[in-house]
Amino acid sequence: MGSGSSSYAPKTIYLDVDGKVQKVLFSRHCSPCDIKELLCSSSNIPRNTAIMMVDPEGALVSTDPTMPTNTPNSLYKVIPLSTGQLGEKEDMFQNVLSQVAEQFSRAFRINELKTEVTNRLAMLEKRVELEGLKVVEIEKCKNDLKKLRDEMTSRAGGRVNCPCKYNFSDDGKKLTPRRDVPSYPKYTLSQETIEALKKPTFDVWHWEHNEMLSCLEYMYHDLGLVKEFNMNPITLKRWLLGIQENYRGNPFHNFRHCFCVSQMMYGMIHLCNLQEKLTLTDLGILMTAAVCHDLDHPGYNNTYQINARTELAVRYNDISPLENHHCAVAFQILSLPECNVFANVDPEAFKQIRQICFYYMTMYWQAIITLILATDMARHGEILDSFKHKVDNFDFTNEEHVTCLKMVLIKCCDISNEVRPTEVAEPWVDCLLEEYFIQSDREKSEGLPVAPFMDRDKVTKPTAQIGFIKFVLIPMFETVMKLFPQIEEIMVQPLRDSRDHYEELKQIDDAMTEAQKKKTENMSLGGKKK
């Protein structure tokens, strides 16, 4: 992509397969396992067979992306290893390993140390679990007292609860309390991963859900949010698990998308040095809004909700129904004592985070609600225009300016896939189109209007992306670039390269369509002459 596209050029080697020359291409970013499978396939050797590769002089050649290239005049040969060879090497390796292990054990008293560490870990885990359970019990007592107070008020003639109040637990996915200590594996992030997390080039496709949860947990610790909000680490784990469980398995709007947006927000915080410009409360709002912004997304956008008059559209009076629903589910999870990461926050600070206000009320939009609602693309022009009027004289001490910046940042992160390298960004386009096609097929079957950019019979990948990149992404990121010039090389230039990439693809598609059209016309004329 852009100036770095040469790094993605495939590597070529030539093999001798039964006396014939076999050309093999592979990416420099392939894993050694993938390369071995490719070599087996090219040499008519069953997959998962242990192999070695030799040059014409019989010297071994490494089977990984760093292997030297050759020419058709200097062919490599792939040789399967026999079971005997493998067994002999394995036995020798096991003997050496056993001797080394025995020497280490004698020298460092490993068994005694292992027993001591295991005992200490068990004691620490028990203490952490007890502390976590204490917090849960305290919160439970507070809730019981509140319920009792409310009941006494209602009996004394106070206003009774409205019977039509929506119970989120009855709608679709239930929110399951997690009173146990979360058991997802704790991953120790390497220094390489920690540095990569801070960059827009991070490859979000290589991570399982548990690993993504550990990365999110690390981000909250690294930014100082756990300390700032006095979060119980066990509660943070439960909250993140609750978030993950309430993202549906849609092709696009799923937990990986949530992680993608959150990681980009974390990356922009570092890239733009926001720790020096915003408060920790602002950073917590940004990260939490990114994590929660698409909670329980049903896979059908606001246009479908409104046209089909779904329960969500009716409930929210056609005003950003999905975004309002994401907010509601986010705070429903936070209402569970065992998932309330803000339980220990000063009441006034939590009020800023928690306050749910809509624009038709005489109150202010605040914090997380404001940012999640800002992700509605129907408000894109309004929010960007507001930011354009402020950016030339931006004041980080002005609350209105900072709120507008936070809204633009969450929008940037939400639709930032094309900022990433092509091999990371392009699969997201396929996922989004798949979700679009599912919706448009349903709209057709229900007799509802279908947007052309979602119709499988009308849209292609290049046509879907070119307009979006040119008229939505680039103008927005270039406006942010006025405030943070450092994003041009890392974020804006990749968008320009992506636009050029899809325009080239469109030219190829158009040429092929025109050639096919002429061929059809010639065949038609030929038939008439006969």
Tab-separated table of N, CA and C in Angstrom, residues 377-514:
chain	number	residue	atom	x	y	z
A	377	MET	N	-23.946	7.599	11.154
A	377	MET	CA	-23.473	8.283	9.944
A	377	MET	C	-24.446	9.346	9.464
A	378	ALA	N	-25.707	9.301	9.908
A	378	ALA	CA	-26.670	10.335	9.521
A	378	ALA	C	-26.252	11.694	10.073
A	379	ARG	N	-25.417	11.703	11.121
A	379	ARG	CA	-24.969	12.954	11.733
A	379	ARG	C	-23.545	13.328	11.311
A	380	HIS	N	-23.004	12.620	10.327
A	380	HIS	CA	-21.605	12.826	9.944
A	380	HIS	C	-21.330	14.271	9.532
A	381	GLY	N	-22.139	14.789	8.582
A	381	GLY	CA	-21.908	16.142	8.081
A	381	GLY	C	-22.021	17.191	9.163
A	382	GLU	N	-23.007	17.050	10.012
A	382	GLU	CA	-23.237	18.005	11.107
A	382	GLU	C	-22.029	18.062	12.047
A	383	ILE	N	-21.522	16.892	12.439
A	383	ILE	CA	-20.410	16.840	13.398
A	383	ILE	C	-19.117	17.341	12.761
A	384	LEU	N	-18.855	16.945	11.508
A	384	LEU	CA	-17.625	17.377	10.846
A	384	LEU	C	-17.640	18.883	10.605
A	385	ASP	N	-18.769	19.443	10.196
A	385	ASP	CA	-18.856	20.896	9.983
A	385	ASP	C	-18.587	21.649	11.280
A	386	SER	N	-19.129	21.136	12.385
A	386	SER	CA	-18.897	21.782	13.678
A	386	SER	C	-17.412	21.778	14.028
A	387	PHE	N	-16.735	20.656	13.756
A	387	PHE	CA	-15.307	20.555	14.056
A	387	PHE	C	-14.485	21.471	13.146
A	388	LYS	N	-14.886	21.579	11.856
A	388	LYS	CA	-14.157	22.448	10.914
A	388	LYS	C	-14.167	23.898	11.383
A	389	HIS	N	-15.267	24.317	12.007
A	389	HIS	CA	-15.358	25.700	12.473
A	389	HIS	C	-14.469	25.948	13.690
A	390	LYS	N	-14.079	24.904	14.366
A	390	LYS	CA	-13.288	25.054	15.595
A	390	LYS	C	-11.805	24.773	15.389
A	391	VAL	N	-11.463	23.957	14.376
A	391	VAL	CA	-10.110	23.392	14.312
A	391	VAL	C	-9.019	24.446	14.125
A	392	ASP	N	-9.301	25.514	13.379
A	392	ASP	CA	-8.256	26.517	13.131
A	392	ASP	C	-7.891	27.297	14.389
A	393	ASN	N	-8.831	27.422	15.321
A	393	ASN	CA	-8.554	28.115	16.583
A	393	ASN	C	-8.906	27.207	17.759
A	394	PHE	N	-8.432	25.970	17.665
A	394	PHE	CA	-8.853	24.975	18.653
A	394	PHE	C	-8.267	25.296	20.024
A	395	ASP	N	-9.114	25.135	21.056
A	395	ASP	CA	-8.718	25.440	22.432
A	395	ASP	C	-8.975	24.206	23.303
A	396	PHE	N	-7.891	23.576	23.767
A	396	PHE	CA	-8.029	22.364	24.577
A	396	PHE	C	-8.592	22.649	25.967
A	397	THR	N	-8.696	23.936	26.335
A	397	THR	CA	-9.307	24.278	27.632
A	397	THR	C	-10.799	24.560	27.478
A	398	ASN	N	-11.275	24.560	26.235
A	398	ASN	CA	-12.695	24.825	25.963
A	398	ASN	C	-13.451	23.501	25.929
A	399	GLU	N	-14.392	23.303	26.855
A	399	GLU	CA	-15.104	22.027	26.965
A	399	GLU	C	-15.871	21.683	25.688
A	400	GLU	N	-16.468	22.690	25.062
A	400	GLU	CA	-17.223	22.445	23.818
A	400	GLU	C	-16.290	21.966	22.711
A	401	HIS	N	-15.116	22.574	22.604
A	401	HIS	CA	-14.131	22.160	21.592
A	401	HIS	C	-13.690	20.715	21.836
A	402	VAL	N	-13.387	20.391	23.092
A	402	VAL	CA	-12.904	19.044	23.426
A	402	VAL	C	-13.981	18.002	23.160
A	403	THR	N	-15.232	18.310	23.496
A	403	THR	CA	-16.325	17.366	23.234
A	403	THR	C	-16.474	17.115	21.740
A	404	CYS	N	-16.363	18.175	20.946
A	404	CYS	CA	-16.456	18.029	19.489
A	404	CYS	C	-15.301	17.173	18.962
A	405	LEU	N	-14.086	17.388	19.493
A	405	LEU	CA	-12.931	16.583	19.083
A	405	LEU	C	-13.164	15.112	19.409
A	406	LYS	N	-13.676	14.829	20.604
A	406	LYS	CA	-13.913	13.431	20.998
A	406	LYS	C	-14.931	12.773	20.072
A	407	MET	N	-15.949	13.520	19.650
A	407	MET	CA	-16.939	12.971	18.727
A	407	MET	C	-16.312	12.638	17.376
A	408	VAL	N	-15.423	13.522	16.916
A	408	VAL	CA	-14.748	13.267	15.635
A	408	VAL	C	-13.794	12.084	15.759
A	409	LEU	N	-13.097	11.962	16.876
A	409	LEU	CA	-12.158	10.855	17.070
A	409	LEU	C	-12.871	9.508	17.067
A	410	ILE	N	-14.033	9.413	17.743
A	410	ILE	CA	-14.750	8.130	17.755
A	410	ILE	C	-15.254	7.803	16.360
A	411	LYS	N	-15.632	8.840	15.583
A	411	LYS	CA	-16.069	8.606	14.198
A	411	LYS	C	-14.901	8.108	13.351
A	412	CYS	N	-13.745	8.746	13.514
A	412	CYS	CA	-12.550	8.330	12.752
A	412	CYS	C	-12.236	6.857	13.020
A	413	CYS	N	-12.237	6.489	14.294
A	413	CYS	CA	-11.871	5.120	14.662
A	413	CYS	C	-12.916	4.116	14.169
A	414	ASP	N	-14.190	4.505	14.193
A	414	ASP	CA	-15.275	3.596	13.805
A	414	ASP	C	-15.183	3.196	12.345
A	415	ILE	N	-14.685	4.092	11.484
A	415	ILE	CA	-14.663	3.813	10.038
A	415	ILE	C	-13.228	3.881	9.506
A	416	SER	N	-12.284	3.413	10.321
A	416	SER	CA	-10.861	3.605	10.003
A	416	SER	C	-10.208	2.421	9.308
A	417	ASN	N	-10.968	1.426	8.885
A	417	ASN	CA	-10.328	0.216	8.345
A	417	ASN	C	-9.371	0.514	7.199
A	418	GLU	N	-9.739	1.449	6.327
A	418	GLU	CA	-8.897	1.730	5.148
A	418	GLU	C	-7.594	2.426	5.516
A	419	VAL	N	-7.446	2.841	6.773
A	419	VAL	CA	-6.164	3.395	7.225
A	419	VAL	C	-5.129	2.284	7.356
A	420	ARG	N	-5.596	1.078	7.602
A	420	ARG	CA	-4.694	-0.052	7.843
A	420	ARG	C	-4.120	-0.583	6.523
A	421	PRO	N	-3.079	-1.424	6.587
A	421	PRO	CA	-2.509	-2.015	5.377
A	421	PRO	C	-3.566	-2.788	4.580
A	422	THR	N	-3.355	-2.897	3.264
A	422	THR	CA	-4.353	-3.504	2.378
A	422	THR	C	-4.757	-4.892	2.832
A	423	GLU	N	-3.796	-5.728	3.246
A	423	GLU	CA	-4.119	-7.105	3.604
A	423	GLU	C	-4.938	-7.181	4.899
A	424	VAL	N	-4.931	-6.095	5.689
A	424	VAL	CA	-5.767	-6.041	6.895
A	424	VAL	C	-7.119	-5.407	6.576
A	425	ALA	N	-7.099	-4.364	5.732
A	425	ALA	CA	-8.321	-3.597	5.454
A	425	ALA	C	-9.282	-4.321	4.520
A	426	GLU	N	-8.748	-4.972	3.485
A	426	GLU	CA	-9.630	-5.502	2.430
A	426	GLU	C	-10.603	-6.581	2.920
A	427	PRO	N	-10.189	-7.499	3.824
A	427	PRO	CA	-11.176	-8.467	4.320
A	427	PRO	C	-12.367	-7.805	5.015
A	428	TRP	N	-12.143	-6.621	5.625
A	428	TRP	CA	-13.257	-5.919	6.261
A	428	TRP	C	-14.293	-5.470	5.227
A	429	VAL	N	-13.833	-5.111	4.032
A	429	VAL	CA	-14.774	-4.716	2.969
A	429	VAL	C	-15.662	-5.905	2.611
A	430	ASP	N	-15.046	-7.081	2.488
A	430	ASP	CA	-15.830	-8.289	2.185
A	430	ASP	C	-16.861	-8.558	3.286
A	431	CYS	N	-16.447	-8.383	4.549
A	431	CYS	CA	-17.370	-8.614	5.668
A	431	CYS	C	-18.535	-7.629	5.633
A	432	LEU	N	-18.221	-6.351	5.354
A	432	LEU	CA	-19.272	-5.338	5.326
A	432	LEU	C	-20.247	-5.584	4.178
A	433	LEU	N	-19.709	-5.920	2.995
A	433	LEU	CA	-20.591	-6.202	1.855
A	433	LEU	C	-21.476	-7.413	2.139
A	434	GLU	N	-20.929	-8.423	2.795
A	434	GLU	CA	-21.742	-9.596	3.139
A	434	GLU	C	-22.912	-9.197	4.032
A	435	GLU	N	-22.632	-8.327	5.023
A	435	GLU	CA	-23.704	-7.875	5.918
A	435	GLU	C	-24.718	-7.019	5.151
A	436	TYR	N	-24.216	-6.162	4.239
A	436	TYR	CA	-25.113	-5.363	3.407
A	436	TYR	C	-26.029	-6.251	2.567
A	437	PHE	N	-25.436	-7.292	1.952
A	437	PHE	CA	-26.222	-8.142	1.052
A	437	PHE	C	-27.309	-8.912	1.820
A	438	ILE	N	-26.985	-9.338	3.042
A	438	ILE	CA	-27.990	-10.011	3.870
A	438	ILE	C	-29.164	-9.068	4.126
A	439	GLN	N	-28.837	-7.798	4.423
A	439	GLN	CA	-29.909	-6.825	4.681
A	439	GLN	C	-30.718	-6.553	3.417
A	440	SER	N	-30.035	-6.314	2.277
A	440	SER	CA	-30.766	-5.965	1.053
A	440	SER	C	-31.624	-7.136	0.568
A	441	ASP	N	-31.147	-8.368	0.754
A	441	ASP	CA	-31.975	-9.522	0.394
A	441	ASP	C	-33.252	-9.541	1.235
A	442	ARG	N	-33.101	-9.229	2.510
A	442	ARG	CA	-34.286	-9.208	3.385
A	442	ARG	C	-35.216	-8.059	2.995
A	443	GLU	N	-34.640	-6.900	2.663
A	443	GLU	CA	-35.465	-5.760	2.252
A	443	GLU	C	-36.266	-6.092	0.993
A	444	LYS	N	-35.626	-6.773	0.056
A	444	LYS	CA	-36.339	-7.169	-1.169
A	444	LYS	C	-37.497	-8.110	-0.842
A	445	SER	N	-37.226	-9.083	0.042
A	445	SER	CA	-38.275	-10.061	0.372
A	445	SER	C	-39.429	-9.422	1.142
A	446	GLU	N	-39.143	-8.300	1.867
A	446	GLU	CA	-40.185	-7.639	2.638
A	446	GLU	C	-40.791	-6.444	1.918
A	447	GLY	N	-40.334	-6.206	0.666
A	447	GLY	CA	-40.883	-5.105	-0.117
A	447	GLY	C	-40.451	-3.731	0.373
A	448	LEU	N	-39.274	-3.645	0.993
A	448	LEU	CA	-38.764	-2.377	1.508
A	448	LEU	C	-37.773	-1.773	0.520
A	449	PRO	N	-37.536	-0.449	0.587
A	449	PRO	CA	-36.543	0.174	-0.303
A	449	PRO	C	-35.155	-0.421	-0.083
A	450	VAL	N	-34.391	-0.526	-1.166
A	450	VAL	CA	-33.034	-1.079	-1.100
A	450	VAL	C	-32.047	-0.019	-1.561
A	451	ALA	N	-31.044	0.274	-0.742
A	451	ALA	CA	-30.005	1.238	-1.120
A	451	ALA	C	-29.107	0.617	-2.189
A	452	PRO	N	-28.795	1.336	-3.283
A	452	PRO	CA	-27.962	0.767	-4.361
A	452	PRO	C	-26.617	0.241	-3.865
A	453	PHE	N	-26.014	0.935	-2.871
A	453	PHE	CA	-24.682	0.512	-2.415
A	453	PHE	C	-24.735	-0.767	-1.578
A	454	MET	N	-25.960	-1.280	-1.301
A	454	MET	CA	-26.096	-2.524	-0.544
A	454	MET	C	-26.658	-3.653	-1.401
A	455	ASP	N	-26.952	-3.364	-2.658
A	455	ASP	CA	-27.599	-4.336	-3.548
A	455	ASP	C	-26.542	-5.191	-4.231
A	456	ARG	N	-26.582	-6.504	-4.005
A	456	ARG	CA	-25.572	-7.399	-4.575
A	456	ARG	C	-25.586	-7.382	-6.106
A	457	ASP	N	-26.696	-6.955	-6.697
A	457	ASP	CA	-26.789	-6.915	-8.166
A	457	ASP	C	-26.228	-5.628	-8.747
A	458	LYS	N	-25.893	-4.653	-7.900
A	458	LYS	CA	-25.467	-3.352	-8.424
A	458	LYS	C	-24.098	-2.893	-7.932
A	459	VAL	N	-23.680	-3.371	-6.773
A	459	VAL	CA	-22.448	-2.844	-6.184
A	459	VAL	C	-21.281	-3.794	-6.409
A	460	THR	N	-20.087	-3.222	-6.539
A	460	THR	CA	-18.840	-3.999	-6.566
A	460	THR	C	-17.944	-3.437	-5.466
A	461	LYS	N	-16.894	-4.161	-5.152
A	461	LYS	CA	-16.002	-3.693	-4.098
A	461	LYS	C	-15.399	-2.317	-4.428
A	462	PRO	N	-14.885	-2.087	-5.663
A	462	PRO	CA	-14.334	-0.758	-5.961
A	462	PRO	C	-15.378	0.352	-5.884
A	463	THR	N	-16.587	0.120	-6.453
A	463	THR	CA	-17.599	1.182	-6.420
A	463	THR	C	-18.067	1.456	-4.995
A	464	ALA	N	-18.061	0.425	-4.156
A	464	ALA	CA	-18.468	0.618	-2.762
A	464	ALA	C	-17.468	1.482	-2.012
A	465	GLN	N	-16.174	1.364	-2.344
A	465	GLN	CA	-15.136	2.015	-1.554
A	465	GLN	C	-14.724	3.389	-2.060
A	466	ILE	N	-14.706	3.580	-3.380
A	466	ILE	CA	-14.137	4.825	-3.924
A	466	ILE	C	-14.840	6.053	-3.376
A	467	GLY	N	-16.170	6.095	-3.495
A	467	GLY	CA	-16.906	7.270	-3.024
A	467	GLY	C	-16.766	7.471	-1.529
A	468	PHE	N	-16.802	6.383	-0.759
A	468	PHE	CA	-16.707	6.475	0.694
A	468	PHE	C	-15.342	7.034	1.110
A	469	ILE	N	-14.285	6.560	0.466
A	469	ILE	CA	-12.945	7.046	0.802
A	469	ILE	C	-12.768	8.506	0.386
A	470	LYS	N	-13.232	8.846	-0.837
A	470	LYS	CA	-13.014	10.195	-1.382
A	470	LYS	C	-13.829	11.265	-0.652
A	471	PHE	N	-15.085	10.942	-0.344
A	471	PHE	CA	-15.990	11.987	0.138
A	471	PHE	C	-16.298	11.907	1.638
A	472	VAL	N	-15.902	10.827	2.289
A	472	VAL	CA	-16.148	10.717	3.731
A	472	VAL	C	-14.825	10.628	4.496
A	473	LEU	N	-14.015	9.601	4.182
A	473	LEU	CA	-12.811	9.349	4.977
A	473	LEU	C	-11.747	10.432	4.819
A	474	ILE	N	-11.335	10.695	3.583
A	474	ILE	CA	-10.230	11.636	3.372
A	474	ILE	C	-10.565	13.034	3.896
A	475	PRO	N	-11.749	13.597	3.587
A	475	PRO	CA	-12.054	14.924	4.143
A	475	PRO	C	-12.029	14.952	5.672
A	476	MET	N	-12.523	13.906	6.314
A	476	MET	CA	-12.550	13.901	7.779
A	476	MET	C	-11.140	13.799	8.355
A	477	PHE	N	-10.344	12.868	7.852
A	477	PHE	CA	-8.995	12.698	8.393
A	477	PHE	C	-8.102	13.894	8.056
A	478	GLU	N	-8.308	14.518	6.893
A	478	GLU	CA	-7.513	15.705	6.569
A	478	GLU	C	-7.876	16.877	7.489
A	479	THR	N	-9.126	16.937	7.935
A	479	THR	CA	-9.510	17.975	8.896
A	479	THR	C	-8.833	17.725	10.239
A	480	VAL	N	-8.820	16.469	10.692
A	480	VAL	CA	-8.136	16.128	11.946
A	480	VAL	C	-6.634	16.400	11.815
A	481	MET	N	-6.097	16.203	10.611
A	481	MET	CA	-4.668	16.423	10.363
A	481	MET	C	-4.266	17.881	10.612
A	482	LYS	N	-5.206	18.823	10.456
A	482	LYS	CA	-4.887	20.223	10.740
A	482	LYS	C	-4.513	20.416	12.199
A	483	LEU	N	-5.135	19.628	13.080
A	483	LEU	CA	-4.850	19.723	14.511
A	483	LEU	C	-3.678	18.826	14.910
A	484	PHE	N	-3.560	17.691	14.197
A	484	PHE	CA	-2.491	16.724	14.496
A	484	PHE	C	-1.759	16.372	13.201
A	485	PRO	N	-0.796	17.215	12.774
A	485	PRO	CA	-0.113	16.985	11.489
A	485	PRO	C	0.590	15.631	11.401
A	486	GLN	N	0.933	15.051	12.562
A	486	GLN	CA	1.695	13.796	12.562
A	486	GLN	C	0.912	12.616	11.992
A	487	ILE	N	-0.403	12.755	11.799
A	487	ILE	CA	-1.179	11.614	11.281
A	487	ILE	C	-1.118	11.514	9.756
A	488	GLU	N	-0.537	12.516	9.077
A	488	GLU	CA	-0.591	12.501	7.610
A	488	GLU	C	0.080	11.257	7.027
A	489	GLU	N	1.323	11.014	7.432
A	489	GLU	CA	2.068	9.892	6.847
A	489	GLU	C	1.462	8.551	7.235
A	490	ILE	N	1.029	8.421	8.491
A	490	ILE	CA	0.616	7.116	9.015
A	490	ILE	C	-0.852	6.813	8.734
A	491	MET	N	-1.704	7.855	8.604
A	491	MET	CA	-3.134	7.603	8.472
A	491	MET	C	-3.732	8.193	7.189
A	492	VAL	N	-3.373	9.413	6.840
A	492	VAL	CA	-3.995	10.069	5.676
A	492	VAL	C	-3.432	9.529	4.365
A	493	GLN	N	-2.107	9.365	4.288
A	493	GLN	CA	-1.518	8.868	3.042
A	493	GLN	C	-2.010	7.459	2.686
A	494	PRO	N	-2.125	6.535	3.660
A	494	PRO	CA	-2.706	5.231	3.321
A	494	PRO	C	-4.119	5.335	2.748
A	495	LEU	N	-4.912	6.323	3.191
A	495	LEU	CA	-6.251	6.513	2.625
A	495	LEU	C	-6.162	6.936	1.159
A	496	ARG	N	-5.232	7.818	0.857
A	496	ARG	CA	-5.053	8.250	-0.541
A	496	ARG	C	-4.592	7.079	-1.400
A	497	ASP	N	-3.680	6.274	-0.849
A	497	ASP	CA	-3.212	5.099	-1.594
A	497	ASP	C	-4.353	4.109	-1.816
A	498	SER	N	-5.202	3.947	-0.802
A	498	SER	CA	-6.338	3.027	-0.919
A	498	SER	C	-7.313	3.511	-1.985
A	499	ARG	N	-7.543	4.813	-2.015
A	499	ARG	CA	-8.402	5.382	-3.075
A	499	ARG	C	-7.833	5.073	-4.454
A	500	ASP	N	-6.526	5.289	-4.632
A	500	ASP	CA	-5.896	5.008	-5.935
A	500	ASP	C	-5.996	3.522	-6.283
A	501	HIS	N	-5.837	2.671	-5.262
A	501	HIS	CA	-5.906	1.225	-5.472
A	501	HIS	C	-7.278	0.815	-6.010
A	502	TYR	N	-8.337	1.320	-5.383
A	502	TYR	CA	-9.680	0.936	-5.815
A	502	TYR	C	-10.055	1.586	-7.155
A	503	GLU	N	-9.505	2.772	-7.444
A	503	GLU	CA	-9.767	3.383	-8.757
A	503	GLU	C	-9.109	2.569	-9.871
A	504	GLU	N	-7.918	2.021	-9.600
A	504	GLU	CA	-7.273	1.145	-10.585
A	504	GLU	C	-8.094	-0.126	-10.797
A	505	LEU	N	-8.606	-0.694	-9.693
A	505	LEU	CA	-9.452	-1.895	-9.811
A	505	LEU	C	-10.716	-1.600	-10.616
A	506	LYS	N	-11.280	-0.401	-10.404
A	506	LYS	CA	-12.493	-0.042	-11.141
A	506	LYS	C	-12.198	0.089	-12.630
A	507	GLN	N	-11.046	0.667	-12.976
A	507	GLN	CA	-10.677	0.782	-14.392
A	507	GLN	C	-10.549	-0.597	-15.038
A	508	ILE	N	-9.963	-1.541	-14.283
A	508	ILE	CA	-9.840	-2.910	-14.807
A	508	ILE	C	-11.216	-3.534	-14.984
A	509	ASP	N	-12.094	-3.354	-13.985
A	509	ASP	CA	-13.465	-3.898	-14.075
A	509	ASP	C	-14.215	-3.295	-15.257
A	510	ASP	N	-14.066	-1.975	-15.432
A	510	ASP	CA	-14.760	-1.300	-16.534
A	510	ASP	C	-14.257	-1.801	-17.881
A	511	ALA	N	-12.931	-2.004	-17.992
A	511	ALA	CA	-12.363	-2.492	-19.258
A	511	ALA	C	-12.860	-3.898	-19.576
A	512	MET	N	-12.918	-4.745	-18.543
A	512	MET	CA	-13.399	-6.109	-18.755
A	512	MET	C	-14.881	-6.122	-19.141
A	513	THR	N	-15.665	-5.237	-18.501
A	513	THR	CA	-17.092	-5.148	-18.839
A	513	THR	C	-17.284	-4.692	-20.274
A	514	GLU	N	-16.479	-3.693	-20.682
A	514	GLU	CA	-16.584	-3.184	-22.058
A	514	GLU	C	-16.179	-4.246	-23.075
